[in-house]
mmCIF file of C-alpha atoms in Angstrom:
data_model
loop_
_atom_site.group_PDB
_atom_site.id
_atom_site.type_symbol
_atom_site.label_atom_id
_atom_site.label_comp_id
_atom_site.label_asym_id
_atom_site.label_seq_id
_atom_site.Cartn_x
_atom_site.Cartn_y
_atom_site.Cartn_z
ATOM 1 C CA MET A 873 -116.884 11.801 222.420
ATOM 2 C CA LEU A 874 -115.769 15.268 221.773
ATOM 3 C CA LEU A 875 -112.235 16.647 221.733
ATOM 4 C CA ILE A 876 -110.713 19.891 220.787
ATOM 5 C CA LEU A 877 -108.297 19.916 217.632
ATOM 6 C CA VAL A 878 -105.645 22.212 216.316
ATOM 7 C CA VAL A 879 -106.230 22.573 212.573
ATOM 8 C CA LEU A 880 -105.396 24.721 209.596
ATOM 9 C CA ASP A 881 -108.032 25.467 207.451
ATOM 10 C CA GLY A 882 -107.756 28.881 205.652
ATOM 11 C CA SER A 883 -109.722 30.480 208.224
ATOM 12 C CA ASN A 884 -108.648 32.647 211.144
ATOM 13 C CA ASN A 885 -105.715 34.445 208.588
ATOM 14 C CA GLY A 886 -104.428 30.547 208.375
ATOM 15 C CA LYS A 887 -103.429 30.460 211.658
ATOM 16 C CA PRO A 888 -103.716 27.132 213.823
ATOM 17 C CA HIS A 889 -107.029 27.521 215.910
ATOM 18 C CA TRP A 890 -108.949 25.061 218.073
ATOM 19 C CA VAL A 891 -111.994 23.491 217.279
ATOM 20 C CA GLN A 892 -114.500 20.304 218.142
ATOM 21 C CA THR A 893 -114.232 17.007 216.819
ATOM 22 C CA THR A 894 -115.383 13.340 217.173
ATOM 23 C CA VAL A 895 -112.942 11.233 218.626
ATOM 24 C CA ASN A 896 -112.874 7.694 217.397
ATOM 25 C CA LEU A 897 -110.377 5.904 219.673
ATOM 26 C CA ASP A 898 -109.003 3.225 217.376
ATOM 27 C CA ASP A 899 -106.948 5.919 215.610
ATOM 28 C CA HIS A 900 -105.253 6.836 218.882
ATOM 29 C CA ILE A 901 -105.221 3.496 220.819
ATOM 30 C CA ILE A 902 -102.472 1.938 219.067
ATOM 31 C CA LEU A 903 -101.263 -1.888 219.481
ATOM 32 C CA PRO A 904 -98.253 -2.438 217.270
ATOM 33 C CA ARG A 905 -97.383 -5.834 215.628
ATOM 34 C CA LEU A 906 -93.717 -5.965 216.605
ATOM 35 C CA ASP A 907 -91.061 -8.952 215.552
ATOM 36 C CA PRO A 908 -91.620 -11.609 218.436
ATOM 37 C CA ALA A 909 -87.903 -13.041 217.946
ATOM 38 C CA VAL A 910 -86.645 -8.951 218.123
ATOM 39 C CA SER A 911 -88.492 -8.417 221.253
ATOM 40 C CA ALA A 912 -87.605 -11.431 223.057
ATOM 41 C CA SER A 913 -83.565 -10.853 222.505
ATOM 42 C CA ASP A 914 -83.512 -7.491 223.919
ATOM 43 C CA PRO A 915 -86.738 -6.116 224.775
ATOM 44 C CA ASP A 916 -85.307 -2.927 226.243
ATOM 45 C CA LYS A 917 -83.795 -2.072 222.859
ATOM 46 C CA ALA A 918 -86.672 -3.050 221.113
ATOM 47 C CA VAL A 919 -88.500 -0.220 223.167
ATOM 48 C CA GLU A 920 -85.700 2.285 222.386
ATOM 49 C CA ASP A 921 -85.987 1.498 218.567
ATOM 50 C CA TYR A 922 -89.622 2.227 218.190
ATOM 51 C CA VAL A 923 -90.129 5.508 219.987
ATOM 52 C CA SER A 924 -86.914 6.347 217.807
ATOM 53 C CA SER A 925 -89.160 5.423 214.864
ATOM 54 C CA LEU A 926 -92.066 7.369 216.209
ATOM 55 C CA SER A 927 -90.024 10.744 216.264
ATOM 56 C CA THR A 928 -89.657 9.929 212.285
ATOM 57 C CA LEU A 929 -93.303 10.288 211.586
ATOM 58 C CA PRO A 930 -95.174 13.217 211.348
ATOM 59 C CA MET A 931 -98.748 13.426 213.260
ATOM 60 C CA ASP A 932 -101.692 13.600 211.536
ATOM 61 C CA ARG A 933 -103.393 16.898 212.217
ATOM 62 C CA SER A 934 -106.634 15.747 210.753
ATOM 63 C CA ARG A 935 -107.573 14.497 214.213
ATOM 64 C CA PRO A 936 -106.342 14.896 217.860
ATOM 65 C CA LEU A 937 -103.391 15.181 218.178
ATOM 66 C CA TRP A 938 -102.566 12.734 220.854
ATOM 67 C CA GLU A 939 -101.697 8.422 220.959
ATOM 68 C CA PHE A 940 -101.161 5.779 223.119
ATOM 69 C CA HIS A 941 -98.923 2.748 222.147
ATOM 70 C CA PHE A 942 -99.003 0.151 224.355
ATOM 71 C CA LEU A 943 -95.898 -2.756 224.033
ATOM 72 C CA ASP A 944 -96.888 -5.500 225.451
ATOM 73 C CA PHE A 945 -93.622 -7.658 226.597
ATOM 74 C CA ALA A 946 -91.717 -7.208 229.230
ATOM 75 C CA THR A 947 -88.607 -5.072 229.946
ATOM 76 C CA SER A 948 -85.480 -5.311 232.182
ATOM 77 C CA GLU A 949 -87.943 -2.560 234.281
ATOM 78 C CA ALA A 950 -91.752 -3.349 233.625
ATOM 79 C CA THR A 951 -93.908 -6.071 232.431
ATOM 80 C CA SER A 952 -95.255 -3.758 229.572
ATOM 81 C CA THR A 953 -94.587 -0.261 228.189
ATOM 82 C CA THR A 954 -97.243 2.612 227.242
ATOM 83 C CA VAL A 955 -95.751 5.171 225.260
ATOM 84 C CA LEU A 956 -97.872 8.419 225.309
ATOM 85 C CA ARG A 957 -97.290 10.539 222.343
ATOM 86 C CA LEU A 958 -98.774 14.070 221.825
ATOM 87 C CA HIS A 959 -98.368 17.545 220.753
ATOM 88 C CA HIS A 960 -96.947 20.093 223.002
ATOM 89 C CA SER A 961 -99.850 22.636 222.173
ATOM 90 C CA ILE A 962 -102.113 20.024 224.574
ATOM 91 C CA GLY A 963 -99.662 20.842 227.346
ATOM 92 C CA ASP A 964 -96.443 20.273 229.119
ATOM 93 C CA GLY A 965 -95.003 17.653 231.013
ATOM 94 C CA MET A 966 -96.458 18.700 234.662
ATOM 95 C CA SER A 967 -99.904 19.184 233.426
ATOM 96 C CA ILE A 968 -99.753 15.877 231.448
ATOM 97 C CA MET A 969 -98.547 13.648 234.290
ATOM 98 C CA THR A 970 -101.370 15.532 236.337
ATOM 99 C CA LEU A 971 -103.902 14.443 233.835
ATOM 100 C CA LEU A 972 -102.503 10.598 233.700
ATOM 101 C CA MET A 973 -102.806 11.049 237.765
ATOM 102 C CA ALA A 974 -106.317 12.261 237.929
ATOM 103 C CA SER A 975 -107.620 9.641 235.426
ATOM 104 C CA SER A 976 -106.374 7.035 238.015
ATOM 105 C CA ARG A 977 -107.098 5.906 241.514
ATOM 106 C CA SER A 978 -105.751 5.006 244.823
ATOM 107 C CA THR A 979 -104.728 0.811 245.178
ATOM 108 C CA ALA A 980 -106.576 1.114 248.620
ATOM 109 C CA ASP A 981 -109.474 3.061 248.314
ATOM 110 C CA ARG A 982 -110.849 3.204 244.379
ATOM 111 C CA ALA A 983 -112.992 6.572 245.215
ATOM 112 C CA ARG A 984 -109.760 8.333 246.025
ATOM 113 C CA LEU A 985 -107.214 10.259 243.647
ATOM 114 C CA PRO A 986 -104.032 9.056 244.322
ATOM 115 C CA ALA A 987 -101.792 11.353 246.618
ATOM 116 C CA MET A 988 -98.544 13.046 245.033
ATOM 117 C CA PRO A 989 -95.456 12.497 246.669
ATOM 118 C CA PRO A 990 -94.681 15.266 249.677
ATOM 119 C CA LEU A 991 -91.752 17.717 248.510
ATOM 120 C CA PRO A 992 -88.716 16.765 249.549
ATOM 121 C CA ARG A 993 -86.752 18.056 252.418
ATOM 122 C CA ARG A 994 -83.504 19.616 251.368
ATOM 123 C CA THR A 995 -81.433 19.528 254.446
ATOM 124 C CA GLY A 996 -77.702 19.489 252.915
ATOM 125 C CA ALA A 997 -75.283 21.923 253.746
ATOM 126 C CA ILE A 998 -75.513 23.620 250.043
ATOM 127 C CA TYR A 999 -79.214 24.639 250.849
ATOM 128 C CA GLN A 1000 -78.785 26.433 254.190
ATOM 129 C CA GLN A 1001 -79.061 29.985 254.076
ATOM 130 C CA ARG A 1002 -75.974 31.830 254.190
ATOM 131 C CA THR A 1003 -75.935 34.650 256.671
ATOM 132 C CA ARG A 1004 -73.923 37.620 256.496
ATOM 133 C CA PRO A 1005 -70.677 37.610 258.419
ATOM 134 C CA PRO A 1006 -70.265 40.619 260.616
ATOM 135 C CA LEU A 1007 -68.913 43.947 259.265
ATOM 136 C CA SER A 1008 -66.167 43.924 261.926
ATOM 137 C CA SER A 1009 -63.843 46.455 259.410
ATOM 138 C CA ILE A 1010 -63.975 48.671 256.670
ATOM 139 C CA GLY A 1011 -62.015 45.702 254.318
ATOM 140 C CA ASP A 1012 -65.191 43.409 255.989
ATOM 141 C CA TYR A 1013 -67.587 46.250 254.379
ATOM 142 C CA LEU A 1014 -65.824 46.326 250.930
ATOM 143 C CA ALA A 1015 -65.420 42.699 250.589
ATOM 144 C CA TRP A 1016 -69.636 42.755 251.022
ATOM 145 C CA ILE A 1017 -69.930 45.319 248.737
ATOM 146 C CA TRP A 1018 -67.919 43.775 246.157
ATOM 147 C CA SER A 1019 -69.624 40.504 246.044
ATOM 148 C CA TYR A 1020 -72.936 42.456 245.064
ATOM 149 C CA PHE A 1021 -70.682 43.881 242.210
ATOM 150 C CA VAL A 1022 -69.425 40.652 241.184
ATOM 151 C CA LEU A 1023 -73.461 39.207 241.324
ATOM 152 C CA VAL A 1024 -74.425 41.999 238.870
ATOM 153 C CA TRP A 1025 -71.401 41.647 236.605
ATOM 154 C CA HIS A 1026 -71.946 37.813 236.024
ATOM 155 C CA THR A 1027 -75.655 38.305 235.783
ATOM 156 C CA LEU A 1028 -74.944 41.589 233.074
ATOM 157 C CA VAL A 1029 -72.729 38.437 231.124
ATOM 158 C CA ASP A 1030 -75.154 36.305 231.177
ATOM 159 C CA ILE A 1031 -77.733 38.589 229.496
ATOM 160 C CA ALA A 1032 -75.271 39.300 226.907
ATOM 161 C CA LEU A 1033 -74.482 35.998 226.183
ATOM 162 C CA LEU A 1034 -77.835 35.274 226.061
ATOM 163 C CA ASN A 1035 -78.755 37.756 223.582
ATOM 164 C CA ALA A 1036 -75.864 36.948 221.665
ATOM 165 C CA THR A 1037 -77.102 33.606 221.145
ATOM 166 C CA LEU A 1038 -80.779 34.775 220.046
ATOM 167 C CA LEU A 1039 -78.768 36.982 217.492
ATOM 168 C CA PHE A 1040 -75.582 35.488 216.312
ATOM 169 C CA LEU A 1041 -73.688 33.156 218.759
ATOM 170 C CA ARG A 1042 -73.514 29.699 217.019
ATOM 171 C CA ASP A 1043 -72.229 26.586 218.704
ATOM 172 C CA PRO A 1044 -69.518 24.477 216.252
ATOM 173 C CA ARG A 1045 -71.118 22.002 213.841
ATOM 174 C CA THR A 1046 -70.481 18.409 215.814
ATOM 175 C CA MET A 1047 -72.984 15.575 215.081
ATOM 176 C CA PHE A 1048 -75.011 16.690 218.303
ATOM 177 C CA THR A 1049 -75.946 19.716 216.540
ATOM 178 C CA ARG A 1050 -79.496 20.182 215.344
ATOM 179 C CA VAL A 1051 -79.933 20.209 211.583
ATOM 180 C CA PRO A 1052 -81.921 22.759 209.992
ATOM 181 C CA ASP A 1053 -85.528 22.308 209.207
ATOM 182 C CA LYS A 1054 -84.687 22.575 205.328
ATOM 183 C CA VAL A 1055 -82.056 20.212 205.453
ATOM 184 C CA LYS A 1056 -83.434 16.603 205.263
ATOM 185 C CA SER A 1057 -80.949 14.665 207.435
ATOM 186 C CA PRO A 1058 -80.635 10.963 207.239
ATOM 187 C CA ARG A 1059 -80.079 10.858 211.083
ATOM 188 C CA ARG A 1060 -83.154 9.469 213.456
ATOM 189 C CA LYS A 1061 -84.077 10.935 216.800
ATOM 190 C CA ARG A 1062 -83.330 8.800 219.382
ATOM 191 C CA LEU A 1063 -84.437 8.302 222.764
ATOM 192 C CA VAL A 1064 -81.911 6.419 225.032
ATOM 193 C CA HIS A 1065 -83.074 6.227 228.781
ATOM 194 C CA ARG A 1066 -80.669 4.633 231.910
ATOM 195 C CA SER A 1067 -81.923 3.912 235.335
ATOM 196 C CA LEU A 1068 -79.511 5.065 238.475
ATOM 197 C CA ASN A 1069 -79.337 4.538 241.824
ATOM 198 C CA LEU A 1070 -81.049 7.509 243.645
ATOM 199 C CA ASP A 1071 -78.876 6.539 246.668
ATOM 200 C CA ASP A 1072 -75.954 6.660 244.819
ATOM 201 C CA VAL A 1073 -76.545 10.110 243.151
ATOM 202 C CA LYS A 1074 -77.379 11.328 246.549
ATOM 203 C CA LEU A 1075 -73.444 10.109 247.746
ATOM 204 C CA MET A 1076 -72.355 12.032 244.996
ATOM 205 C CA LYS A 1077 -74.102 14.819 245.420
ATOM 206 C CA THR A 1078 -73.083 15.156 249.202
ATOM 207 C CA ALA A 1079 -69.318 14.290 248.628
ATOM 208 C CA MET A 1080 -69.017 17.102 245.772
ATOM 209 C CA ASN A 1081 -70.907 19.543 248.032
ATOM 210 C CA CYS A 1082 -73.418 20.283 244.892
ATOM 211 C CA THR A 1083 -77.044 19.158 244.084
ATOM 212 C CA ILE A 1084 -78.371 16.660 242.190
ATOM 213 C CA ASN A 1085 -78.732 18.397 238.933
ATOM 214 C CA ASP A 1086 -75.231 19.050 239.251
ATOM 215 C CA VAL A 1087 -74.304 15.430 239.409
ATOM 216 C CA LEU A 1088 -76.926 14.843 236.367
ATOM 217 C CA VAL A 1089 -75.817 17.201 234.377
ATOM 218 C CA GLY A 1090 -71.885 16.031 235.081
ATOM 219 C CA VAL A 1091 -72.760 12.209 234.050
ATOM 220 C CA THR A 1092 -75.010 13.326 230.864
ATOM 221 C CA SER A 1093 -71.391 15.423 229.773
ATOM 222 C CA ALA A 1094 -69.651 12.093 230.499
ATOM 223 C CA ALA A 1095 -71.983 10.157 228.503
ATOM 224 C CA LEU A 1096 -71.748 12.751 225.516
ATOM 225 C CA SER A 1097 -68.076 12.746 225.669
ATOM 226 C CA LYS A 1098 -67.292 9.254 225.429
ATOM 227 C CA TYR A 1099 -69.909 9.241 222.569
ATOM 228 C CA TYR A 1100 -68.205 11.667 220.709
ATOM 229 C CA PHE A 1101 -64.598 10.606 221.136
ATOM 230 C CA ARG A 1102 -65.784 7.006 220.383
ATOM 231 C CA LYS A 1103 -67.690 8.196 217.041
ATOM 232 C CA SER A 1104 -65.695 11.237 215.645
ATOM 233 C CA GLY A 1105 -62.217 9.579 215.965
ATOM 234 C CA ASP A 1106 -60.961 13.287 217.580
ATOM 235 C CA ALA A 1107 -58.019 13.677 219.670
ATOM 236 C CA LYS A 1108 -58.737 13.046 222.972
ATOM 237 C CA THR A 1109 -57.307 16.671 224.053
ATOM 238 C CA LYS A 1110 -59.749 18.518 221.919
ATOM 239 C CA ARG A 1111 -62.280 20.363 224.077
ATOM 240 C CA ILE A 1112 -65.958 21.083 222.143
ATOM 241 C CA HIS A 1113 -68.315 23.705 223.526
ATOM 242 C CA LEU A 1114 -71.459 22.605 223.427
ATOM 243 C CA ARG A 1115 -75.054 23.900 224.963
ATOM 244 C CA SER A 1116 -78.411 22.572 225.442
ATOM 245 C CA ILE A 1117 -81.862 24.063 226.029
ATOM 246 C CA LEU A 1118 -82.947 22.454 229.451
ATOM 247 C CA PRO A 1119 -87.265 23.089 229.737
ATOM 248 C CA VAL A 1120 -88.060 23.846 233.108
ATOM 249 C CA ASN A 1121 -91.439 24.039 235.216
ATOM 250 C CA ILE A 1122 -92.473 27.245 236.379
ATOM 251 C CA ARG A 1123 -95.650 26.099 238.449
ATOM 252 C CA PRO A 1124 -95.241 26.263 242.306
ATOM 253 C CA LEU A 1125 -94.437 22.911 243.322
ATOM 254 C CA SER A 1126 -96.440 23.244 246.740
ATOM 255 C CA SER A 1127 -99.323 23.353 244.592
ATOM 256 C CA ARG A 1128 -98.681 20.017 242.730
ATOM 257 C CA GLN A 1129 -101.744 18.299 244.596
ATOM 258 C CA THR A 1130 -103.666 20.820 243.440
ATOM 259 C CA TYR A 1131 -103.324 20.290 240.120
ATOM 260 C CA VAL A 1132 -104.237 16.602 240.593
ATOM 261 C CA THR A 1133 -107.783 17.535 241.857
ATOM 262 C CA LYS A 1134 -108.126 20.457 239.278
ATOM 263 C CA VAL A 1135 -106.373 19.420 235.859
ATOM 264 C CA GLU A 1136 -104.654 22.457 234.601
ATOM 265 C CA THR A 1137 -103.752 21.594 230.585
ATOM 266 C CA GLY A 1138 -101.472 24.292 228.782
ATOM 267 C CA ASN A 1139 -97.712 25.102 229.092
ATOM 268 C CA GLN A 1140 -95.914 26.877 231.890
ATOM 269 C CA VAL A 1141 -92.476 26.183 231.121
ATOM 270 C CA SER A 1142 -89.376 28.141 230.784
ATOM 271 C CA ILE A 1143 -85.889 27.337 229.647
ATOM 272 C CA LEU A 1144 -82.318 27.372 230.804
ATOM 273 C CA ILE A 1145 -79.205 27.318 228.282
ATOM 274 C CA CYS A 1146 -76.962 24.178 229.808
ATOM 275 C CA PRO A 1147 -73.413 24.079 228.874
ATOM 276 C CA PHE A 1148 -71.968 20.786 228.691
ATOM 277 C CA HIS A 1149 -68.667 19.715 228.951
ATOM 278 C CA ILE A 1150 -67.247 17.757 226.348
ATOM 279 C CA ALA A 1151 -63.420 16.274 227.139
ATOM 280 C CA LEU A 1152 -62.025 13.336 228.191
ATOM 281 C CA HIS A 1153 -60.899 12.704 231.908
ATOM 282 C CA ASP A 1154 -59.467 9.924 233.486
ATOM 283 C CA ASP A 1155 -61.035 11.140 236.730
ATOM 284 C CA LEU A 1156 -65.105 10.541 236.130
ATOM 285 C CA LEU A 1157 -65.654 12.903 238.761
ATOM 286 C CA GLU A 1158 -64.106 15.642 236.904
ATOM 287 C CA TYR A 1159 -67.334 16.009 234.787
ATOM 288 C CA VAL A 1160 -69.307 16.352 238.252
ATOM 289 C CA HIS A 1161 -66.737 18.954 239.188
ATOM 290 C CA LYS A 1162 -67.317 21.413 235.863
ATOM 291 C CA ALA A 1163 -70.908 20.936 236.139
ATOM 292 C CA CYS A 1164 -71.123 22.558 239.955
#
């Protein structure tokens, strides 16, 4: 079996480049031996601990940069767990998901590729296209022009903040701040997941007239706030300025089914700088309100 491999061998001016190599599946299909007592007592935490341990281990660049880890014990959400670990040079999340979809088959028809779910229908009030109000007076006309000035002003402020962030603007040092590469940190990266009821998220979205993303950002802000003040012991009135980079897929959603039938690897992503509101509120909905 041949596959491409990223290597650093002194050629190509010392830059990484792709070469063909022979794949030994035993190097990429991993069945870890975990303590049965630990996985039986708290299987969800055992999965999180195992994934967390992978973040401390560098990938072997002498072979293709992908691995499948199979955890053969039941959790609260599945009978077994598969962890796919790969280098981002192979592809982004959407391309890898479509690759896995293209490698599977429909349970109803083994010869047919699985169908991607249809695009969601956005029918909420927030998605309705706003029409321009009738300009019946000079005041209405000036207000309409002023709205464009406000839009331009906010755009310029966002551009200025982005450039300042790239050049010198930094968030205050907290337990969430990324440690520089040159500094060895004993902190282990940890991936923690929680499943939410989508109906509850939609109910909150409708009640607060916002988007699902706003609700999720608000929930994340609430969780980070609770964690920060519990761990740091700071005063509850203290407010922390924290921003995060969120990757965004820029492939057109209308062609997701095309990606299943014609898989395209590589990266087509952009980023958003998302501020998180870190503070303590008695009303948890205040976090969602701040995110809207």
